[in-house]
CSV table of C-alpha atoms in Angstrom, one decimal:
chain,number,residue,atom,x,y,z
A,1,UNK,CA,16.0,-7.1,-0.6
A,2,UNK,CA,19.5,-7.8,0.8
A,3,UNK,CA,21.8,-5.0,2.7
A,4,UNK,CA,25.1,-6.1,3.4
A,5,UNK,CA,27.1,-4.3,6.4
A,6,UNK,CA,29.0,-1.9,4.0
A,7,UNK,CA,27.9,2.0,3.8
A,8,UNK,CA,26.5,4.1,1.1
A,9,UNK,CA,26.3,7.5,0.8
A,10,UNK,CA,22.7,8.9,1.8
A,11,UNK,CA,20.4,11.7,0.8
A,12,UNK,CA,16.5,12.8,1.7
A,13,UNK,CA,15.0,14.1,-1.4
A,14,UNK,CA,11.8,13.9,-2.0
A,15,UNK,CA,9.9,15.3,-5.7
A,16,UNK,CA,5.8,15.6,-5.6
A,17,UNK,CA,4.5,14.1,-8.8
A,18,UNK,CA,1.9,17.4,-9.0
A,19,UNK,CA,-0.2,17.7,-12.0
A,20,UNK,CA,2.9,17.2,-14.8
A,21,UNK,CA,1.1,14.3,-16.0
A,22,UNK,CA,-1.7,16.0,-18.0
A,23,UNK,CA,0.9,18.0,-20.2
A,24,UNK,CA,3.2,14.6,-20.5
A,25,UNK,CA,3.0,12.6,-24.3
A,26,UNK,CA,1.4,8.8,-23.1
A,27,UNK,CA,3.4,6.0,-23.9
A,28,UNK,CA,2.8,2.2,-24.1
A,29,UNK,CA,5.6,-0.5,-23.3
A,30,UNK,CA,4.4,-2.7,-26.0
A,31,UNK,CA,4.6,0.0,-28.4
A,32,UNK,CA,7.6,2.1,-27.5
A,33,UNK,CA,10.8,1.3,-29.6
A,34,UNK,CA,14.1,0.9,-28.5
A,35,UNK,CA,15.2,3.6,-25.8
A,36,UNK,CA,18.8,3.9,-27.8
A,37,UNK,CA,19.8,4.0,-31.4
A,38,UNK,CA,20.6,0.3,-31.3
A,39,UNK,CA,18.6,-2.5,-30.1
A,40,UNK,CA,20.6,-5.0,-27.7
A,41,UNK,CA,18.1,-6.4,-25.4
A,42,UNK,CA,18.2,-10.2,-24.9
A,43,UNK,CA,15.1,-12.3,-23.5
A,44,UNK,CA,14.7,-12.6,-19.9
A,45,UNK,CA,12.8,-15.5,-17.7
A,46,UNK,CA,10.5,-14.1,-15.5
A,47,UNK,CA,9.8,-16.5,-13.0
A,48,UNK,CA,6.0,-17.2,-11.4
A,49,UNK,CA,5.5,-13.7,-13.2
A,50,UNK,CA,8.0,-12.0,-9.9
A,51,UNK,CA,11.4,-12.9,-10.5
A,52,UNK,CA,13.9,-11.7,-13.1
A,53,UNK,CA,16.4,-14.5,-14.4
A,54,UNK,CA,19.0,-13.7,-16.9
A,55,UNK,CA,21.7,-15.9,-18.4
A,56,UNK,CA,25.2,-15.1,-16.9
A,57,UNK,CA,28.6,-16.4,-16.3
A,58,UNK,CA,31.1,-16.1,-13.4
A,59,UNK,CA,34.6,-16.7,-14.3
A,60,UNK,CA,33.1,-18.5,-17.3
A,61,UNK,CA,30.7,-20.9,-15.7
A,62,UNK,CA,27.0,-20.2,-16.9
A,63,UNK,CA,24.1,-19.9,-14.4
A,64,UNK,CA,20.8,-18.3,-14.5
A,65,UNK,CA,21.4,-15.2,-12.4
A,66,UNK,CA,18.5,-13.4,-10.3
A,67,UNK,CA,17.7,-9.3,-11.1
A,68,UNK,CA,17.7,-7.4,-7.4
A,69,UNK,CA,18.3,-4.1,-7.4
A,70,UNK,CA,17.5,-4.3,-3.6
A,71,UNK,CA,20.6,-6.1,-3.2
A,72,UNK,CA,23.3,-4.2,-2.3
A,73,UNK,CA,26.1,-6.3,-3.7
A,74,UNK,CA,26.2,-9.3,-6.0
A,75,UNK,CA,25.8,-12.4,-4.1
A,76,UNK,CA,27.0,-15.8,-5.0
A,77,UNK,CA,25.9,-19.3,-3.5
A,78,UNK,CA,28.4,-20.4,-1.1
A,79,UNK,CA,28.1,-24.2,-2.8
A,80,UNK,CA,28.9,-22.3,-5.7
A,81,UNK,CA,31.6,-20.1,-4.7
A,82,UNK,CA,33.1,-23.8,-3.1
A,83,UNK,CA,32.8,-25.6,-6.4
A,84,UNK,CA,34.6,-22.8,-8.6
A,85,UNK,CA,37.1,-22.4,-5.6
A,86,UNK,CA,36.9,-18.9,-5.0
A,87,UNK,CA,39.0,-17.9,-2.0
A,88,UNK,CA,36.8,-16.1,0.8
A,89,UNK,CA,37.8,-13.5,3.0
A,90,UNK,CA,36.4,-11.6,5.3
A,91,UNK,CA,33.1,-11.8,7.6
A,92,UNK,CA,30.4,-10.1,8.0
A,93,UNK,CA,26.4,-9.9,8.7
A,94,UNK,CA,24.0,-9.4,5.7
A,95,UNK,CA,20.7,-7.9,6.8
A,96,UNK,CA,17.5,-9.3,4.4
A,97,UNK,CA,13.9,-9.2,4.6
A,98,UNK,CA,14.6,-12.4,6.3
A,99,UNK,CA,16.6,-11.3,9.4
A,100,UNK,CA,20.1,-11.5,9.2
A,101,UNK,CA,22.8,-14.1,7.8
A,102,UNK,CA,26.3,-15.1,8.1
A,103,UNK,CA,28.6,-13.6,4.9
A,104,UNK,CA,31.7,-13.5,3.7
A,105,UNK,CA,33.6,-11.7,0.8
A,106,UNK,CA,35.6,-12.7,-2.4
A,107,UNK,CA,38.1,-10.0,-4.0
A,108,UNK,CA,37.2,-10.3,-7.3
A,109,UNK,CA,35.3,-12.3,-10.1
A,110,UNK,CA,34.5,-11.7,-13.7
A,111,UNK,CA,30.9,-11.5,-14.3
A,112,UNK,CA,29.2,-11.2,-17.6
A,113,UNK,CA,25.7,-10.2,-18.2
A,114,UNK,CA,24.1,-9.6,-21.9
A,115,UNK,CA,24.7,-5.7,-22.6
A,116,UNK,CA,27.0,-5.4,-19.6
A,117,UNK,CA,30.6,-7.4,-21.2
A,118,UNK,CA,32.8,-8.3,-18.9
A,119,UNK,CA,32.7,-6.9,-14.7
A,120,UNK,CA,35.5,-7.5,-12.6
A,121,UNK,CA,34.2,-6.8,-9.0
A,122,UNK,CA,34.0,-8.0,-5.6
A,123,UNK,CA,30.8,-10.5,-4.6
A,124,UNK,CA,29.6,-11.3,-1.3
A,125,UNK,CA,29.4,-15.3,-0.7
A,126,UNK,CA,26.4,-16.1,1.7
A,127,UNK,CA,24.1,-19.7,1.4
A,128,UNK,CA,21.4,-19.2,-0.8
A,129,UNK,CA,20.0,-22.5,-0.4
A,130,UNK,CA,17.0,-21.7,2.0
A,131,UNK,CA,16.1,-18.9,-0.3
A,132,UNK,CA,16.2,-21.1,-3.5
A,133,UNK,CA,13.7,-23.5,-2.0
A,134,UNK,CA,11.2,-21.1,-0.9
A,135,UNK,CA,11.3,-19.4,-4.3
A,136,UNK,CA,11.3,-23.0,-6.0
A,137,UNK,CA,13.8,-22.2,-8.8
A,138,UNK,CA,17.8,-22.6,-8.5
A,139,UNK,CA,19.7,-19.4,-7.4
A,140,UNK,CA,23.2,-19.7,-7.5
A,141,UNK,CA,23.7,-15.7,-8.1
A,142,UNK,CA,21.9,-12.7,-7.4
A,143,UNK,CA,23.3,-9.6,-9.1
A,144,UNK,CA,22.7,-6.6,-6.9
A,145,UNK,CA,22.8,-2.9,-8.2
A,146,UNK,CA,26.8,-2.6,-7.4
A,147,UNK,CA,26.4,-4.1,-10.9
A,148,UNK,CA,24.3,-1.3,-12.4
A,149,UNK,CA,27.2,2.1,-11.8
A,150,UNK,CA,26.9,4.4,-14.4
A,151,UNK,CA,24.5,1.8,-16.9
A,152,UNK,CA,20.7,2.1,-18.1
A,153,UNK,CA,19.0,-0.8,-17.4
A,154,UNK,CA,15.8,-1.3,-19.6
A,155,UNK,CA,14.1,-3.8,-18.4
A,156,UNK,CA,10.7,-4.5,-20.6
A,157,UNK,CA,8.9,-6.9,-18.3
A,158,UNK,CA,5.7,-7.2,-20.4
A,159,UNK,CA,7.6,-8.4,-23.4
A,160,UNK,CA,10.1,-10.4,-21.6
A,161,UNK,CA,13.2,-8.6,-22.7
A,162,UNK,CA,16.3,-6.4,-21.2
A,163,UNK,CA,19.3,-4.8,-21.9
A,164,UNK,CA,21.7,-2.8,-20.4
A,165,UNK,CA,23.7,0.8,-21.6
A,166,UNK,CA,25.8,3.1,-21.4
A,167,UNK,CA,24.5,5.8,-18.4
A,168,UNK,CA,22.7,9.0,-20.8
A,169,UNK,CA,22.0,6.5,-23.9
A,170,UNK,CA,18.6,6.7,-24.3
A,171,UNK,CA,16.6,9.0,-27.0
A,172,UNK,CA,15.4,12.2,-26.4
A,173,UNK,CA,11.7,11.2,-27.5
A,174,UNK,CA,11.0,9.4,-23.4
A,175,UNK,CA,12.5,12.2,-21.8
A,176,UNK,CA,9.8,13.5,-20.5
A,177,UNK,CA,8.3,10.6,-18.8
A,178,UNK,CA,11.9,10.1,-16.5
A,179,UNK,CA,11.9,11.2,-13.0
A,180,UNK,CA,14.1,11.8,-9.9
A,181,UNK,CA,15.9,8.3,-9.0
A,182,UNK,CA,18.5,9.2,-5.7
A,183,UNK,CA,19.8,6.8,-3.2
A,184,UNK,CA,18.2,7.4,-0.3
A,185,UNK,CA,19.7,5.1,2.5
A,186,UNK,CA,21.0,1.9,1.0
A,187,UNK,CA,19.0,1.8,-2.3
A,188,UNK,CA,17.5,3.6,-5.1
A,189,UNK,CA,14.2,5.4,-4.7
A,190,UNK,CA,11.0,6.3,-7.1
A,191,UNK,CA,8.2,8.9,-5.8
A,192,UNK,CA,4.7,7.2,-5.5
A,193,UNK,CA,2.0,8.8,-4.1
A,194,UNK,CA,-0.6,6.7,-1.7
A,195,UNK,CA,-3.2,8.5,0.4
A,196,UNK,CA,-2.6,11.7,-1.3
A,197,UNK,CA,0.8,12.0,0.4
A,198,UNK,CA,4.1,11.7,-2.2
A,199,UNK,CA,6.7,9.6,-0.6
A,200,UNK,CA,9.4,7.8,-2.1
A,201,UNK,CA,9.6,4.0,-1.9
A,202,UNK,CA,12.7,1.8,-2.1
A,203,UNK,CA,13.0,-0.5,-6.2
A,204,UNK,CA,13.2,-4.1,-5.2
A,205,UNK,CA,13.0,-6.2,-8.0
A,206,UNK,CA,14.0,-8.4,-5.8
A,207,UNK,CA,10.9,-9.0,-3.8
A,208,UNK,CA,7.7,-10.8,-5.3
A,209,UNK,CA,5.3,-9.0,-3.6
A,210,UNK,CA,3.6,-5.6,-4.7
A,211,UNK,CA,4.3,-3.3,-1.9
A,212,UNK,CA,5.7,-3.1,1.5
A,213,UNK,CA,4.9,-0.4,3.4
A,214,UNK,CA,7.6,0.7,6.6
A,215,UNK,CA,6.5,1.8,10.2
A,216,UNK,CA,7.0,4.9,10.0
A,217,UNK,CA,4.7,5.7,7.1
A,218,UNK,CA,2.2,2.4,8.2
A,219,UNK,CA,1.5,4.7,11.6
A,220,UNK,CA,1.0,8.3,9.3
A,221,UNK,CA,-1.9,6.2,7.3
A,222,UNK,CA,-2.7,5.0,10.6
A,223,UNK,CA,-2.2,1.2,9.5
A,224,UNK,CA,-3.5,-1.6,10.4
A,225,UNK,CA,-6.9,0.3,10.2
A,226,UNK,CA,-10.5,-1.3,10.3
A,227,UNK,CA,-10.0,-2.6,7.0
A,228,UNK,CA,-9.6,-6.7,6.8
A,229,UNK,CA,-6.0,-7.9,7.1
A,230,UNK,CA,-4.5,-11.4,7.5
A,231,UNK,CA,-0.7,-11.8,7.6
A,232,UNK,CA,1.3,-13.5,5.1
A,233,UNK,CA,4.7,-15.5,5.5
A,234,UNK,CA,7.2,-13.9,3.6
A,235,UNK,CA,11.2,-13.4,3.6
A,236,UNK,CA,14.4,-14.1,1.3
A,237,UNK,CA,17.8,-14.3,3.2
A,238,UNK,CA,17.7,-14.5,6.7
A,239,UNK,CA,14.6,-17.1,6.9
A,240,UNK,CA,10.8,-16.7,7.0
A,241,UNK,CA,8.5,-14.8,9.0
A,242,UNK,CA,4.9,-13.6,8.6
A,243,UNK,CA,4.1,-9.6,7.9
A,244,UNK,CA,0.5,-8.1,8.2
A,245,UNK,CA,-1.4,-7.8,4.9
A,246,UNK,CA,-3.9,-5.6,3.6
A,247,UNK,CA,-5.0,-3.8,0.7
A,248,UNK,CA,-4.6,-0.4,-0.5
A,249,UNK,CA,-7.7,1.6,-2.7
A,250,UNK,CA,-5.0,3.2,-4.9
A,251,UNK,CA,-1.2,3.9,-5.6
A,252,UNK,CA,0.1,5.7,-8.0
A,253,UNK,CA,3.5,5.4,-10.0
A,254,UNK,CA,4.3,8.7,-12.5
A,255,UNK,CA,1.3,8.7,-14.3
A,256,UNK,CA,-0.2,5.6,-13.7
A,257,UNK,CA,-3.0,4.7,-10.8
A,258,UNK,CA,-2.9,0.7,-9.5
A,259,UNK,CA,-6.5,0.1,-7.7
A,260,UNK,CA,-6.9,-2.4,-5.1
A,261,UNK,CA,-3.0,-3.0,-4.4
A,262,UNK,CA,-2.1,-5.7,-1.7
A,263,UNK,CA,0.2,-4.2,0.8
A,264,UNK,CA,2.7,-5.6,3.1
A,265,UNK,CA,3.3,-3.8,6.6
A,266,UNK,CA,7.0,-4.9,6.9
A,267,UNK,CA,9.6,-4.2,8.9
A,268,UNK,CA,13.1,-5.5,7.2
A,269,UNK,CA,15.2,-2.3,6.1
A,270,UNK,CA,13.6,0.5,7.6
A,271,UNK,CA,15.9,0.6,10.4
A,272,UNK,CA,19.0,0.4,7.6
A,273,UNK,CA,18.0,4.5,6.2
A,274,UNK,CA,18.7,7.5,8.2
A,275,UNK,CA,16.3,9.3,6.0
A,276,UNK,CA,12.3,8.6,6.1
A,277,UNK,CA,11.3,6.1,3.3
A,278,UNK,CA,7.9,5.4,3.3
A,279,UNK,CA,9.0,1.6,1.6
A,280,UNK,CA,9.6,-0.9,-1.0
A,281,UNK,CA,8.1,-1.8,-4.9
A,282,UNK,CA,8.4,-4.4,-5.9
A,283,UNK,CA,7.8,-6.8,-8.7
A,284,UNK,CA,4.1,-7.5,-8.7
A,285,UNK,CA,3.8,-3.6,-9.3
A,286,UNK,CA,7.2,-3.3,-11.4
A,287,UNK,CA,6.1,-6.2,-13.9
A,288,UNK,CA,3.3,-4.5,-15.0
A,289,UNK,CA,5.5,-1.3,-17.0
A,290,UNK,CA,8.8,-1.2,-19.2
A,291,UNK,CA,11.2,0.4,-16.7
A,292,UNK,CA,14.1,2.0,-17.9
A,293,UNK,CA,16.4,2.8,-15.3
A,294,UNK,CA,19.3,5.3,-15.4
A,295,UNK,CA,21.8,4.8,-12.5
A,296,UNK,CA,24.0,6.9,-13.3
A,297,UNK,CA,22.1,9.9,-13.9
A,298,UNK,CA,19.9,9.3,-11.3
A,299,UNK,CA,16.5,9.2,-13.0
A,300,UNK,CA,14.0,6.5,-14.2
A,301,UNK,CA,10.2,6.0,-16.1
A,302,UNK,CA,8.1,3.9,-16.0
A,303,UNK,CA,6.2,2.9,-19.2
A,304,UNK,CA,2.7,1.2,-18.1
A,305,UNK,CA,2.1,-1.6,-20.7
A,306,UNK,CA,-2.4,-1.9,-20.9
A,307,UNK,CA,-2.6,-5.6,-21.3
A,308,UNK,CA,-0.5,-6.2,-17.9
A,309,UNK,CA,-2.0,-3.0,-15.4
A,310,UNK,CA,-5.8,-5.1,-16.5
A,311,UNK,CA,-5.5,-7.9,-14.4
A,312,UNK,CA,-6.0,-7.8,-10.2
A,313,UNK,CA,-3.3,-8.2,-8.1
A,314,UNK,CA,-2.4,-11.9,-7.1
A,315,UNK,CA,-4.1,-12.6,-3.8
A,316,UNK,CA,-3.5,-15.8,-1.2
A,317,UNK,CA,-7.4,-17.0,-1.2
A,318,UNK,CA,-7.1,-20.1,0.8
A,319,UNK,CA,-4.8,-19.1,3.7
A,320,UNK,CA,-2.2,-21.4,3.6
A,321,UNK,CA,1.6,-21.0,2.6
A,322,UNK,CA,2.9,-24.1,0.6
A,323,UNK,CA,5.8,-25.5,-0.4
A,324,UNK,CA,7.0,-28.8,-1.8
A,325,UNK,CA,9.1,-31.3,0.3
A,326,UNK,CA,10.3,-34.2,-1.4
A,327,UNK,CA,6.8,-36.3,-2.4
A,328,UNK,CA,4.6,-34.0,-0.6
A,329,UNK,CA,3.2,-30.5,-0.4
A,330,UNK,CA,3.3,-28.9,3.3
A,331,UNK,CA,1.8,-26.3,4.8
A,332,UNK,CA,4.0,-24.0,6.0
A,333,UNK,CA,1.8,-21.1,7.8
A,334,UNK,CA,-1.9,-20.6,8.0
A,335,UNK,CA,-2.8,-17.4,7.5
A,336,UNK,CA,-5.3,-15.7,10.5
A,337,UNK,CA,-8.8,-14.9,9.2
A,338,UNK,CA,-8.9,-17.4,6.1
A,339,UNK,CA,-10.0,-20.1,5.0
A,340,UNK,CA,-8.1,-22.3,6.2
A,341,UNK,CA,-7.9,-21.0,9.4
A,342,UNK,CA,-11.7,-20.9,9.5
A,343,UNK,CA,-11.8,-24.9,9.5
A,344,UNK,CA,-9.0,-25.4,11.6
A,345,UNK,CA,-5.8,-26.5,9.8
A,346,UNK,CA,-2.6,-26.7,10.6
A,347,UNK,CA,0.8,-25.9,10.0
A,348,UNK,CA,3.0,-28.9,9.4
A,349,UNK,CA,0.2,-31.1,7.5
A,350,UNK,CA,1.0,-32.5,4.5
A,351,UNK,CA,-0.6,-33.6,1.9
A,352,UNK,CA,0.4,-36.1,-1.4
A,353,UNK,CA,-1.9,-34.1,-3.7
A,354,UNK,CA,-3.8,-31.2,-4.5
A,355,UNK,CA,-7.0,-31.2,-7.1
A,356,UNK,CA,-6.1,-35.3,-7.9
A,357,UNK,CA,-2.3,-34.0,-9.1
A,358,UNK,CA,0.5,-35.5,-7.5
A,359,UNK,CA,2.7,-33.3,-5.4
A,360,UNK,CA,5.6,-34.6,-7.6
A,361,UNK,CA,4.2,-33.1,-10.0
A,362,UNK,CA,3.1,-29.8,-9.0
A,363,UNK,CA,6.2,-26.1,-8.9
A,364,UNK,CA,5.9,-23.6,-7.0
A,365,UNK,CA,4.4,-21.7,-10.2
A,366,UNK,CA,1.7,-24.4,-9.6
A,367,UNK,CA,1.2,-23.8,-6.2
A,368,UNK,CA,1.2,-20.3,-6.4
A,369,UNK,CA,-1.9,-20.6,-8.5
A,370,UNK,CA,-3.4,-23.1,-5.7
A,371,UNK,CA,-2.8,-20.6,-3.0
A,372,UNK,CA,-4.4,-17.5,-5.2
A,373,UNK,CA,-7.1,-19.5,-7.2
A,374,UNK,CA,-10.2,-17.7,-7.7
A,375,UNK,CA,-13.0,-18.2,-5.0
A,376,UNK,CA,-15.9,-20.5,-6.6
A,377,UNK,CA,-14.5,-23.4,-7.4
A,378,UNK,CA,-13.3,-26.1,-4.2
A,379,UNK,CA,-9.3,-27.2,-3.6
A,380,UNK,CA,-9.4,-30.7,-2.4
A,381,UNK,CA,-6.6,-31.9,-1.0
A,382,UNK,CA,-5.2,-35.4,-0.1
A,383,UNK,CA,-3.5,-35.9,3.3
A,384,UNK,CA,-0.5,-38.6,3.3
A,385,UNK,CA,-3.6,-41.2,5.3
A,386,UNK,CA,-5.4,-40.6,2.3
A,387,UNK,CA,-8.1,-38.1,3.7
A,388,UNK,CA,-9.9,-36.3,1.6
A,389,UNK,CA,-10.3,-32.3,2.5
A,390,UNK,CA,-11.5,-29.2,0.8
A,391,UNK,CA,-11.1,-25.8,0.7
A,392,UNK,CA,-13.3,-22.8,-0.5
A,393,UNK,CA,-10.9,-19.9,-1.5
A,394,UNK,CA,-12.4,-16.5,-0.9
A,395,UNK,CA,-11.1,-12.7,-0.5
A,396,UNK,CA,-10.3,-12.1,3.2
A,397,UNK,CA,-8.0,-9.0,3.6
């Protein structure tokens, strides 16, 4: 999620969900056809199941762009925006879920995106290199929703597709799965009901978690509660921090219930909307429908694909944060009431392999599934002395 210093226009609406869902036809992503009379989606990477990469060019150099409709603007990498010799102008503060970073401005670029042709706009230029490390994948440009005016974005996460259209073109046959889809503060909202309560909640497709719940809404469910919690480190532009975690019993999205859904108590944005919003989605939840977007008439739907709502929510079940750094893995943040914490590791340690793999060897795709591996089976690790520890994952909040 990314909020650069410009305004947008703001509006409090919020739509109760009610009991519309018993007279509405089901759907199935995996079965619907084509939204629109033609079919011009393209394939999409979807990156350690969270992220959205789609081929694109800036003034005709190709890069793997990033999906974030919590971004308020396009963003290019300042190394990038140096190599192509863009000239900058302008300065500013951009506002993540991070804290805050330096960021400047360039006029215009040409950006071109399957479906979308040809954009001339104006991108904010901030470094994107702390963010690319801790997402373990190249990100050189991050196209925001100032890309999405007046366009349908389809985005059919279960089958790894997208495409883009003109704002209306969709058949008749979906229309009544689409709901209200305003700008409320800086970004587009959905209605979700949690805790029998309908709110609206920010679309980040931008963020890798599930759900991030904002203060104001975390003190009406009276949260954190006596339920367990740990915190997790988390954050995108503007650095790292942790943010309490927890688990919800249920959250509901149109039609569709999620059970046990991990929850975030954050903070980023919430000061940014003059209007209550009770917080973000993002793509944990988002990855498991066929969303087709309409930005510019203000609605959405979410098709809920069976195969992907089966499986439980990714949890951290050892406690630690990891990333790689050069021949070994380090651990970043221990998480309070895990594991790890529980036998007394640190932050800072390093180890030169995990499960007898070398930490040259081992993504961040990889070490997501060390840090959420199912509890049963012992993580050894291997410290740079060559100590031998273990770990036990279990469920803790």
């Amino acid at each position: 999620m990314l909020y650069s210093s410009r305004s947008l226009s703001r509006r409090n609406l919020l739509y109760g969900l009610g009991a519309a869902c018993a007279a509405r036809p089901a759907f199935s992503a995996s079965t619907t056809k084509p939204f629109t009379t033609r079919d011009t989606s393209a394939p999409i990477e979807l990156y350690d199941d969270t992220r959205v990469f789609v081929p694109a060019t800036i003034n005709g150099t190709l890069v793997r762009a990033l999906l974030d409709t919590g971004a308020e603007m396009t963003v290019v990498d300042a190394k990038l925006a140096s190599n192509l010799g863009f000239k900058l102008q302008g300065s500013g503060s951009a506002i993540g879920t991070g804290g805050s970073s330096s960021v400047r401005f360039v006029n215009e670029v040409t950006i071109e995106v399957a479906g979308l042709g040809a954009i001339s706009q104006p991108v904010a230029v901030i470094d994107l290199s702390a963010v690319s490390q801790a997402l373990g994948h190249p990100l050189t440009l991050l196209l925001g929703k100032d890309l999405l005016k007046n366009r349908v974005l389809d985005l059919d996460l279960p089958n790894r597709r997208l495409a883009f259209h003109a704002s209306g073109e969709r058949q008749m046959a979906a229309e009544g799965m689409f709901r209200s889809f305003p700008e409320v503060g800086p970004l587009r909202a959905i209605p979700v009901t949690i805790g029998g309560k309908d709110v609206q909640f920010h679309l980040d497709t931008g963020s890798g978690a599930a759900l991030t719940i904002y203060p104001a809404f975390a003190r009406e469910l009276s949260l954190p509660d006596e339920r367990p919690s740990s915190a997790i480190l988390t954050g995108g532009v503007g650095g790292l921090h942790p943010e309490v975690i927890l688990s919800l019993r249920t959250v509901t999205i149109g039609c569709t219930a999620l059970s046990d859904v991990p929850a975030m108590l954050g903070n980023a944005g919430a000061a940014q909307t003059e209007h209550p919003v009770a917080g973000a989605i993002g793509m944990a939840i988002i990855a498991r429908f066929r969303m087709i977007a309409d930005f510019g008439g203000d609605q959405i739907a979410f098709l809920p694909d069976l195969p992907a709502l089966a499986p439980p929510f990714w949890r951290n079940t050892i406690g630690l944060s990891l990333q790689r750094s050069g021949d070994v893995v380090r651990s970043l943040y221990v998480m309070p009431n895990s594991p790890a914490e529980a036998a007394g590791w640190l932050e800072g340690e390093e180890y030169r392999a995990i499960n007898g793999v070398a930490a040259t060897n081992l993504d961040m795709s990889d070490l997501r599934r060390i840090m959420g591996h199912r509890p049963g089976i012992t993580i050894t690790f291997e410290t740079k002395m060559g100590n031998i520890l273990t770990l036990q994952p279990s469920r803790f909040y």
